[in-house]
Amino acid sequence: RFASRGGNLGANNPRKPFGAELADPYANPDENALPHVDAALRVVCKALLGTDTSEEEHQAYITDLEASLKAVVPPGSKTDVIDSLAYVRDRVGVPRDLPLASARQLR
């Protein structure tokens, strides 16, 4: 639900406006993007858990992940999903003592 705030209809709060709109703890998610963002994040988790050992396995795994993403994200929701994943990326916290290059890789 948090990630889908980045969608086109997300991050709005009818109760009280906040100066930092995307940091609003009461912001509503984009309900239309929610199932597609959820599915895309599941593909990301699958990618993080991959255990390919050879270059051929790795290429096959990447191809499978790309096909999975294309299957779970309809073309009309692509922009909302991209914006929602960027929303999460921009809000991932990293330890302050983590070097910049490592922090970027984690995000």
PDB file of C-alpha atoms in Angstrom:
ATOM      1  CA  ARG A   1       0.000   0.000   0.000  1.00  0.00           C
ATOM      2  CA  PHE A   2       2.811   2.392   0.857  1.00  0.00           C
ATOM      3  CA  ALA A   3       4.528   1.920  -2.501  1.00  0.00           C
ATOM      4  CA  SER A   4       1.392   2.687  -4.488  1.00  0.00           C
ATOM      5  CA  ARG A   5       1.378   6.249  -3.144  1.00  0.00           C
ATOM      6  CA  GLY A   6       3.696   6.993  -6.041  1.00  0.00           C
ATOM      7  CA  GLY A   7       0.929   6.258  -8.549  1.00  0.00           C
ATOM      8  CA  ASN A   8      -0.958   8.958 -10.415  1.00  0.00           C
ATOM      9  CA  LEU A   9      -3.864   8.994  -7.943  1.00  0.00           C
ATOM     10  CA  GLY A  10      -1.753   8.421  -4.824  1.00  0.00           C
ATOM     11  CA  ALA A  11      -0.269  10.663  -2.134  1.00  0.00           C
ATOM     12  CA  ASN A  12      -3.415  12.689  -1.652  1.00  0.00           C
ATOM     13  CA  ASN A  13      -4.805  13.461   1.769  1.00  0.00           C
ATOM     14  CA  PRO A  14      -8.254  15.042   1.922  1.00  0.00           C
ATOM     15  CA  ARG A  15      -7.971  15.706   5.684  1.00  0.00           C
ATOM     16  CA  LYS A  16      -4.916  17.915   6.143  1.00  0.00           C
ATOM     17  CA  PRO A  17      -2.325  19.167   3.670  1.00  0.00           C
ATOM     18  CA  PHE A  18       1.338  18.589   4.487  1.00  0.00           C
ATOM     19  CA  GLY A  19       4.271  20.644   3.267  1.00  0.00           C
ATOM     20  CA  ALA A  20       6.095  17.512   2.147  1.00  0.00           C
ATOM     21  CA  GLU A  21       3.284  15.913   0.201  1.00  0.00           C
ATOM     22  CA  LEU A  22       5.011  12.573  -0.460  1.00  0.00           C
ATOM     23  CA  ALA A  23       6.061  12.228   3.200  1.00  0.00           C
ATOM     24  CA  ASP A  24       2.485  12.565   4.461  1.00  0.00           C
ATOM     25  CA  PRO A  25       1.815   9.683   6.888  1.00  0.00           C
ATOM     26  CA  TYR A  26      -1.918   9.851   6.103  1.00  0.00           C
ATOM     27  CA  ALA A  27      -1.611   9.898   2.306  1.00  0.00           C
ATOM     28  CA  ASN A  28      -3.825   7.497   0.405  1.00  0.00           C
ATOM     29  CA  PRO A  29      -2.409   4.941  -2.024  1.00  0.00           C
ATOM     30  CA  ASP A  30      -3.399   4.791  -5.673  1.00  0.00           C
ATOM     31  CA  GLU A  31      -5.904   1.938  -5.444  1.00  0.00           C
ATOM     32  CA  ASN A  32      -5.826   1.398  -9.224  1.00  0.00           C
ATOM     33  CA  ALA A  33      -2.061   0.869  -9.219  1.00  0.00           C
ATOM     34  CA  LEU A  34      -1.977  -1.191  -6.015  1.00  0.00           C
ATOM     35  CA  PRO A  35      -2.319  -4.722  -7.479  1.00  0.00           C
ATOM     36  CA  HIS A  36       0.198  -3.989 -10.242  1.00  0.00           C
ATOM     37  CA  VAL A  37       2.714  -2.441  -7.844  1.00  0.00           C
ATOM     38  CA  ASP A  38       2.313  -5.437  -5.542  1.00  0.00           C
ATOM     39  CA  ALA A  39       2.961  -7.831  -8.410  1.00  0.00           C
ATOM     40  CA  ALA A  40       6.000  -5.853  -9.585  1.00  0.00           C
ATOM     41  CA  LEU A  41       7.468  -5.836  -6.062  1.00  0.00           C
ATOM     42  CA  ARG A  42       7.011  -9.612  -5.921  1.00  0.00           C
ATOM     43  CA  VAL A  43       9.060  -9.902  -9.111  1.00  0.00           C
ATOM     44  CA  VAL A  44      11.724  -7.684  -7.525  1.00  0.00           C
ATOM     45  CA  CYS A  45      11.799  -9.992  -4.486  1.00  0.00           C
ATOM     46  CA  LYS A  46      12.148 -12.978  -6.783  1.00  0.00           C
ATOM     47  CA  ALA A  47      15.074 -11.238  -8.491  1.00  0.00           C
ATOM     48  CA  LEU A  48      16.781 -10.609  -5.159  1.00  0.00           C
ATOM     49  CA  LEU A  49      16.436 -14.271  -4.203  1.00  0.00           C
ATOM     50  CA  GLY A  50      17.855 -15.656  -7.463  1.00  0.00           C
ATOM     51  CA  THR A  51      20.580 -18.276  -7.164  1.00  0.00           C
ATOM     52  CA  ASP A  52      21.899 -18.676 -10.692  1.00  0.00           C
ATOM     53  CA  THR A  53      25.436 -20.027 -10.861  1.00  0.00           C
ATOM     54  CA  SER A  54      26.491 -19.702 -14.494  1.00  0.00           C
ATOM     55  CA  GLU A  55      26.272 -16.966 -17.118  1.00  0.00           C
ATOM     56  CA  GLU A  56      23.701 -18.972 -19.099  1.00  0.00           C
ATOM     57  CA  GLU A  57      21.514 -19.455 -16.022  1.00  0.00           C
ATOM     58  CA  HIS A  58      21.821 -15.776 -15.218  1.00  0.00           C
ATOM     59  CA  GLN A  59      20.717 -14.706 -18.697  1.00  0.00           C
ATOM     60  CA  ALA A  60      17.799 -17.138 -18.611  1.00  0.00           C
ATOM     61  CA  TYR A  61      16.818 -15.817 -15.172  1.00  0.00           C
ATOM     62  CA  ILE A  62      16.912 -12.191 -16.377  1.00  0.00           C
ATOM     63  CA  THR A  63      14.793 -13.091 -19.397  1.00  0.00           C
ATOM     64  CA  ASP A  64      12.289 -14.844 -17.128  1.00  0.00           C
ATOM     65  CA  LEU A  65      12.112 -11.811 -14.808  1.00  0.00           C
ATOM     66  CA  GLU A  66      11.538  -9.457 -17.733  1.00  0.00           C
ATOM     67  CA  ALA A  67       8.741 -11.680 -19.022  1.00  0.00           C
ATOM     68  CA  SER A  68       7.220 -11.824 -15.545  1.00  0.00           C
ATOM     69  CA  LEU A  69       7.209  -8.024 -15.281  1.00  0.00           C
ATOM     70  CA  LYS A  70       5.609  -7.645 -18.692  1.00  0.00           C
ATOM     71  CA  ALA A  71       2.951 -10.182 -17.708  1.00  0.00           C
ATOM     72  CA  VAL A  72       1.984  -8.551 -14.393  1.00  0.00           C
ATOM     73  CA  VAL A  73       2.100  -4.872 -15.399  1.00  0.00           C
ATOM     74  CA  PRO A  74      -0.428  -3.867 -18.063  1.00  0.00           C
ATOM     75  CA  PRO A  75       0.709  -1.136 -20.472  1.00  0.00           C
ATOM     76  CA  GLY A  76      -1.824   1.355 -19.077  1.00  0.00           C
ATOM     77  CA  SER A  77      -0.383   1.035 -15.573  1.00  0.00           C
ATOM     78  CA  LYS A  78       3.286   1.055 -16.517  1.00  0.00           C
ATOM     79  CA  THR A  79       3.879   4.714 -15.612  1.00  0.00           C
ATOM     80  CA  ASP A  80       2.118   4.349 -12.249  1.00  0.00           C
ATOM     81  CA  VAL A  81       4.195   1.275 -11.405  1.00  0.00           C
ATOM     82  CA  ILE A  82       7.449   2.986 -12.407  1.00  0.00           C
ATOM     83  CA  ASP A  83       6.558   6.053 -10.329  1.00  0.00           C
ATOM     84  CA  SER A  84       5.597   3.862  -7.367  1.00  0.00           C
ATOM     85  CA  LEU A  85       8.851   1.901  -7.474  1.00  0.00           C
ATOM     86  CA  ALA A  86      10.777   5.178  -7.677  1.00  0.00           C
ATOM     87  CA  TYR A  87       8.752   6.401  -4.668  1.00  0.00           C
ATOM     88  CA  VAL A  88       9.961   3.405  -2.663  1.00  0.00           C
ATOM     89  CA  ARG A  89      13.532   3.718  -3.945  1.00  0.00           C
ATOM     90  CA  ASP A  90      13.690   7.345  -2.855  1.00  0.00           C
ATOM     91  CA  ARG A  91      12.481   6.468   0.634  1.00  0.00           C
ATOM     92  CA  VAL A  92      14.660   3.472   1.427  1.00  0.00           C
ATOM     93  CA  GLY A  93      16.743   4.347   4.454  1.00  0.00           C
ATOM     94  CA  VAL A  94      20.400   3.403   4.649  1.00  0.00           C
ATOM     95  CA  PRO A  95      22.793   3.685   7.589  1.00  0.00           C
ATOM     96  CA  ARG A  96      24.563   7.052   7.716  1.00  0.00           C
ATOM     97  CA  ASP A  97      27.973   5.409   7.800  1.00  0.00           C
ATOM     98  CA  LEU A  98      27.320   3.437   4.595  1.00  0.00           C
ATOM     99  CA  PRO A  99      29.474   4.742   1.721  1.00  0.00           C
ATOM    100  CA  LEU A 100      27.569   6.567  -1.025  1.00  0.00           C
ATOM    101  CA  ALA A 101      28.218   3.937  -3.712  1.00  0.00           C
ATOM    102  CA  SER A 102      26.980   1.147  -1.424  1.00  0.00           C
ATOM    103  CA  ALA A 103      23.899   3.144  -0.440  1.00  0.00           C
ATOM    104  CA  ARG A 104      23.016   3.716  -4.096  1.00  0.00           C
ATOM    105  CA  GLN A 105      23.437   0.036  -4.842  1.00  0.00           C
ATOM    106  CA  LEU A 106      21.162  -0.901  -1.932  1.00  0.00           C
ATOM    107  CA  ARG A 107      18.494   1.478  -3.130  1.00  0.00           C
TER     108      ARG A 107
END
